[in-house]
Amino acid sequence: MMDKLKLGVFELTDCGGCALNILFLYEKLFDLLEFYEITEFHMATSLSEENHYDVALVTGTVSTQRDLNLLKEARNHSEYLIALGTCATHGSVQGSVELPIREKLKAVYGDDGNPMRALDSKPVVEYVAVDFALPGCPYDKNEVYQVLMDIAKGIEPVRKDYPVCLECKLNEYECVLVKKGLPCLGPITYGGCNAACIRSGLGCIGCRGPLPGEVNPASEYEILKDLGYDDEYIIRKFKTFARWEP
Amino acid sequence: MIIELREFTRVEGNGKAEIVIEDGEVKDVRLKIIEGPRFFELLTLGRHYYDVPDLEARICAICYLSHSVASVLGIERAFGVEVPEEIALIRELGLIGELLESHALHLYLLVAPDVFGYPDAIRMATKHGELVKEGLALKAFGNRIRVMVGGREIHGINVKPGGFGRYPTVEELERVEKESEALLRLARRAVRLFAQLDPYGAQAKHFVATDGYLWGEKLVSDEEGAFHYTERIEERSLVYSFAKQSLYKGEIFFVGALPRLLLKSEMLTPAAKRLFEEHREKLETGYVSYNNLAQAIELVYSLERANEIAKTLLDRGIEGENVPVEPREGEGIGYVEAPRGVLIHHYRIDANGNVAYSNIITPTALNHAMMEASLLEEARKLYGEAEERAMIGRLEETVRAFDPCISCSVHLVKL
Ligand code: SF4
Ligand code: SF4
C-alpha cells in the first residue's frame, strides 16, 4: 500500500459550514481516509503534527491578520491548495458589507481602535494562487468527495460548466422565476447543488456564485426588472455572495 | 507571566485563552475570540425582510436553523403575524433535528475523545467504533430532519416568514416517527456514559432560558417573572476579543442545555423527565461540565418529542398553507433555544419591509463571561499542582463543556 496523502483543513473566518460539511460525508469520509490521512483539522482533531500537506483545503475569508498568516502558512506548505466554499472563492456574505473596516468596527464595537487587527473580508483567491476553487455556501459535499478522490487517483478534477437552471430541468422542477415570479438567480449561478432551493419551491439566492463564461447577467437583470423588482434590490441580490456587477 | 494556550481544537470556530500569572498565582484568564468579525447586523441593514432569514442562517452552520427560526419569529412579531399550530409544530420539529445533530456532534465527536483519551473521534473509532457509529446515527437522523424542514443539511432556505417553501410529506413524517423510536436506546446509553464524569469548571449561579422549551415570547431566569433581554442583560465590548461579553443584572450567568433542564424540567417528555429526576441532585450543583450530561438527557427529550410531533401531524394531516405576510412598520424580537443556549434576533423594520435596525446576540456571546470564570476556576485549581500540559488539556475540556460555537459569537450588536 502506498503512503497516504496528507490532508490539512484550514479554517479562516467563516460559519464553520464548509469544514463541518466534510464531517457530514459520514461513511464516505471513511472511504476518503483510505487515501488520506488528516493531519490538520482543528474542528475535528487536537492533533496537529505535520507541516507539509499534499492537499490543503482552505475555508473562509481572510478577515484578520491571523487568517492571512494561516493562509500563507497553508499555501507555503502544501502541494495542492483548494479554496473551498464561497467564502474562500468569492467572499460570501461577509464580503458584501461594503464599508471601510474602521467604520464597521466602530458601528459594532463602538470604538475607533482595531486591537485585534481585523481586515476587510476578502476571499482566499485574492491573496494566494489556488490550484482549484470549489464554491458553494456550503459546497455540495459529494463534490468535494469527488474532487479529493480524483486528486488521490492523479486525475485533475473537472469544473462544472452549467448553471443551476439545468439542474432544475433535469429534476423537472417547475421554474419559480417564470411560474411564480420569484427572484431566482438560477440562470446565472454556477450549478452543482442539484437545484436544492428550487426543490423547496423557492428562488436560488446565488450561493454558489456566478457561472463563469457565457452567462448573461444583463438579461437576468432585465427579467427581474420586468417582474417589478427595483434596482437596489436586484443589485444587492447580485452582490450578496459574490461581488458581481450586473 | 502569561501562559498562552494555543487555539482551541474540537470546537467550532477560532478562539484561544491566556492565563495571567502574578506572584506565582493565577491572577486572571482572558478568553480571546480571534475569529474575525463578520458584521451580520450591518449585512442585514436595508435588506428586504424576506431575504433576511437566509442571510442570518450563515452566522453558524451547526445551528443555522435556529438562526432562520429566530429571524423569522422576530420578523413575524414585527408585523403582528401569528402562525397556526401546524407551522409552529413543523418549526419545532426542525429545531429538534438541529438539537439532535448538534448535541450528537458535540458529545460523540468533540467531547467523547476526552473521556476515552484520544485526540479525535476518528482515532477513537479504532477501539470504540460502536460508540462513534451511534453518534453518527443520531447526528444523521437530526440532519435528515433539518433537510426536511430547512431544505438542506446546511443553510437551507425553506423556513420563511409565514410558513415554508415546501411542507413535509406523509412518508417523511412516518419515517421520523419510526426512526425516533428506534434511536431512543442509543440516547439512553449516552446518558449513562456522561453521568459518570466528575464535575469541573465553575458552578453557575444564574441561569437564563426562553419561556417555551425550544423558543419563546420572552426569557425566564432563576428569578421571578419573564422578561425581555433589554431589561436585564447588558453587553460590553472587550479589547482582547471579537465577541462581546454579557451580564445578567451585572452578574455572570449561564445559558444552554443545563439551564434549560433546571428551569424547564416540567416541560420535558416522560422518559427525559425521569432521567432528569434521577440525576437532579448532580445537575443542580450547577457545574458547567454537567452541561454534557444535560445534553445527553436532551437527546432523549428530542427523540421523544420528535415522535410526538410526527404523530400529531400525521393524525391531523398537513394542510401546507402559508399565512400571508404584509410588511408594516414594527419591531420584534425572536427568542430561540439554539442547541447551545438562548439566541436573540431583534429587528426594527420600516414601512417598505426593509430592516432598519438589527441586534443579534448568540449563546456563546451570552456565555462568554461564564466561560472565562470557569477557566479561571480550573486554572487556579491546577496551576502549580498539575503539569502544564495536563492543565492546558483540562482547560480545553472546560471550554468544550460549553459546546461553544465560536463563529457565532462574533458579532454582532447595537447600531
Ligand atoms: S461558504 Fe458559506 S457555508 Fe462555507 S464557510 Fe462560508 S458562510 Fe459558511
Ligand atoms: S439553488 Fe442557488 S442558492 Fe440554492 S443551493 Fe443552489 S446555488 Fe445555492
XYZ file of C-alpha atoms in Angstrom, chain A:
246
model
C 0.000 0.000 0.000
C 1.371 3.356 -0.928
C 1.682 6.107 1.631
C -1.442 8.044 2.343
C -1.692 11.624 1.206
C -1.528 14.209 3.960
C -4.667 16.316 4.136
C -4.983 19.573 6.034
C -8.186 21.515 6.651
C -7.632 25.172 7.460
C -10.488 27.294 8.678
C -10.282 31.062 8.361
C -13.148 33.362 9.342
C -16.444 31.751 8.426
C -19.554 29.986 9.717
C -17.871 26.607 10.059
C -20.161 25.092 7.435
C -17.557 24.221 4.860
C -15.439 22.421 7.461
C -18.460 20.751 9.030
C -19.668 19.544 5.652
C -16.599 17.304 5.488
C -17.754 15.508 8.649
C -21.207 15.245 7.082
C -19.736 12.882 4.498
C -20.259 10.111 7.077
C -19.229 6.714 5.602
C -17.743 8.446 2.593
C -15.336 10.174 4.942
C -14.039 6.757 5.901
C -13.642 5.925 2.183
C -11.564 9.056 1.803
C -9.457 8.026 4.762
C -8.298 5.022 2.737
C -6.342 7.524 0.646
C -5.806 10.406 3.013
C -4.537 10.965 6.492
C -5.939 14.075 8.143
C -3.059 15.823 9.834
C -4.646 19.209 10.496
C -8.336 19.799 11.040
C -8.883 21.888 14.007
C -12.627 21.474 14.308
C -12.286 17.702 14.436
C -8.948 16.795 15.962
C -6.490 18.028 18.551
C -3.595 16.626 16.567
C -1.511 18.980 14.536
C 1.821 17.425 13.812
C 2.725 17.928 10.168
C 3.923 20.926 8.333
C 3.630 19.537 4.868
C 0.341 18.787 3.173
C -0.260 17.056 -0.119
C -3.677 18.662 -0.219
C -4.836 21.660 1.782
C -8.476 22.670 1.969
C -8.965 26.278 2.980
C -12.391 27.537 4.023
C -13.496 31.039 4.981
C -12.445 34.560 4.186
C -9.335 36.434 5.166
C -10.792 38.766 7.806
C -7.922 39.182 10.256
C -4.150 39.254 10.211
C -4.297 35.785 11.818
C -6.287 34.489 8.843
C -3.754 35.894 6.437
C -0.850 34.309 8.289
C -2.623 30.970 8.421
C -3.427 31.127 4.717
C 0.204 31.814 3.814
C 1.282 29.002 6.080
C -1.122 26.653 4.302
C -0.002 27.806 0.859
C 3.681 27.540 1.637
C 3.385 24.027 2.980
C 1.005 22.433 0.529
C 1.269 20.952 -2.933
C -2.307 21.351 -3.959
C -4.487 24.026 -2.393
C -8.255 24.107 -2.759
C -10.263 27.222 -1.947
C -13.335 25.536 -0.544
C -16.714 27.253 -0.323
C -17.996 30.619 -1.450
C -16.259 32.450 1.427
C -12.911 31.277 0.099
C -13.732 31.671 -3.598
C -15.872 34.824 -3.677
C -16.103 36.292 -0.166
C -19.660 35.117 0.524
C -21.972 37.170 2.715
C -19.428 38.802 4.996
C -17.555 40.117 1.979
C -20.645 42.037 0.916
C -20.584 44.516 3.789
C -19.057 47.417 1.913
C -17.736 49.828 4.498
C -14.136 50.527 5.476
C -13.112 48.215 8.304
C -12.722 51.020 10.834
C -16.261 52.200 10.289
C -17.595 48.699 10.601
C -15.728 48.152 13.852
C -16.957 51.440 15.162
C -20.571 50.688 14.294
C -20.485 47.333 16.022
C -17.933 47.559 18.822
C -18.233 51.247 19.429
C -14.579 52.299 19.280
C -12.074 53.567 16.762
C -9.336 51.115 17.560
C -8.518 47.851 15.862
C -6.550 45.960 18.525
C -7.330 42.539 17.076
C -6.148 43.523 13.621
C -9.294 42.951 11.650
C -9.146 43.291 7.867
C -11.904 43.750 5.310
C -13.207 40.282 4.469
C -11.724 39.050 1.197
C -11.728 35.679 -0.472
C -8.653 33.469 -0.305
C -8.185 33.719 -4.070
C -7.340 37.409 -3.756
C -4.268 36.636 -1.691
C -2.757 33.428 -2.994
C -2.782 31.288 -6.107
C -5.090 28.321 -5.680
C -4.993 25.041 -7.575
C -8.724 24.539 -7.517
C -11.723 26.610 -6.456
C -14.916 24.931 -5.347
C -17.667 27.410 -4.466
C -20.931 26.849 -2.604
C -22.310 28.150 0.668
C -21.737 25.424 1.512
C -20.486 23.407 -1.491
C -22.197 20.138 -2.259
C -20.420 17.525 -0.128
C -20.403 14.926 -2.877
C -18.470 17.372 -4.973
C -15.610 17.679 -2.517
C -15.578 13.911 -2.205
C -15.226 13.584 -5.977
C -12.523 16.225 -6.166
C -10.461 14.587 -3.409
C -10.889 11.155 -4.974
C -9.795 12.487 -8.365
C -6.687 14.025 -6.851
C -5.860 10.813 -4.993
C -6.054 8.965 -8.293
C -3.944 11.510 -10.109
C -6.778 12.940 -12.185
C -7.232 16.682 -12.470
C -10.752 17.382 -11.139
C -13.206 18.918 -13.598
C -15.084 22.142 -13.160
C -18.771 22.099 -13.949
C -19.844 24.396 -16.745
C -23.588 24.736 -16.425
C -25.978 26.903 -14.393
C -28.384 25.787 -11.657
C -31.170 26.123 -14.263
C -30.012 22.984 -15.994
C -30.372 21.001 -12.772
C -33.968 22.208 -12.442
C -34.673 20.923 -15.931
C -33.075 17.554 -15.171
C -35.113 17.249 -11.960
C -38.226 18.531 -13.736
C -38.764 21.256 -11.140
C -41.260 23.929 -12.052
C -39.481 27.184 -12.927
C -40.070 29.529 -9.984
C -38.908 32.560 -11.958
C -41.436 32.123 -14.764
C -44.262 30.392 -12.907
C -44.179 32.215 -9.554
C -42.291 35.400 -10.379
C -39.797 34.703 -7.568
C -36.409 36.400 -7.867
C -34.338 33.340 -8.814
C -30.665 33.638 -9.742
C -30.563 30.078 -11.079
C -29.940 31.067 -14.730
C -26.641 32.763 -13.920
C -25.468 30.771 -10.873
C -22.816 28.077 -11.010
C -24.574 24.691 -10.901
C -23.666 21.697 -8.774
C -26.117 21.898 -5.854
C -28.733 19.890 -7.715
C -31.024 22.925 -7.526
C -31.535 22.390 -3.790
C -33.559 25.540 -3.137
C -35.826 25.205 -6.140
C -36.743 21.800 -4.772
C -38.325 23.760 -1.896
C -40.223 25.892 -4.416
C -38.036 28.907 -3.637
C -35.735 31.017 -5.779
C -31.977 30.450 -5.943
C -30.206 33.138 -3.931
C -26.941 32.597 -5.774
C -24.948 30.938 -3.006
C -22.580 29.198 -5.430
C -21.536 32.415 -7.114
C -21.699 33.319 -10.796
C -21.162 30.794 -13.539
C -18.064 31.973 -15.349
C -18.093 32.433 -19.099
C -21.159 32.609 -21.215
C -23.859 33.659 -18.782
C -25.719 36.848 -19.273
C -26.292 38.794 -16.056
C -27.707 41.711 -18.046
C -30.626 39.665 -19.280
C -31.279 38.291 -15.774
C -31.285 41.884 -14.617
C -33.913 42.796 -17.216
C -36.096 39.823 -16.298
C -36.089 40.801 -12.633
C -36.848 44.426 -13.516
C -39.787 43.294 -15.627
C -41.054 41.293 -12.673
C -41.183 44.549 -10.720
C -38.081 44.325 -8.501
C -36.294 47.626 -8.052
C -32.679 48.374 -8.967
C -31.318 48.433 -5.480
C -32.949 45.139 -4.571
C -31.573 43.410 -7.652
C -28.070 44.784 -7.255
C -27.941 43.750 -3.601
C -29.083 40.307 -4.536
C -26.398 40.015 -7.186
C -23.742 41.162 -4.773
C -24.593 39.056 -1.754
C -22.377 36.026 -2.270
C -20.015 37.272 -4.948
C -19.164 40.834 -5.778
C -20.983 40.690 -9.030
C -21.567 43.628 -11.330
C -24.756 43.369 -13.389
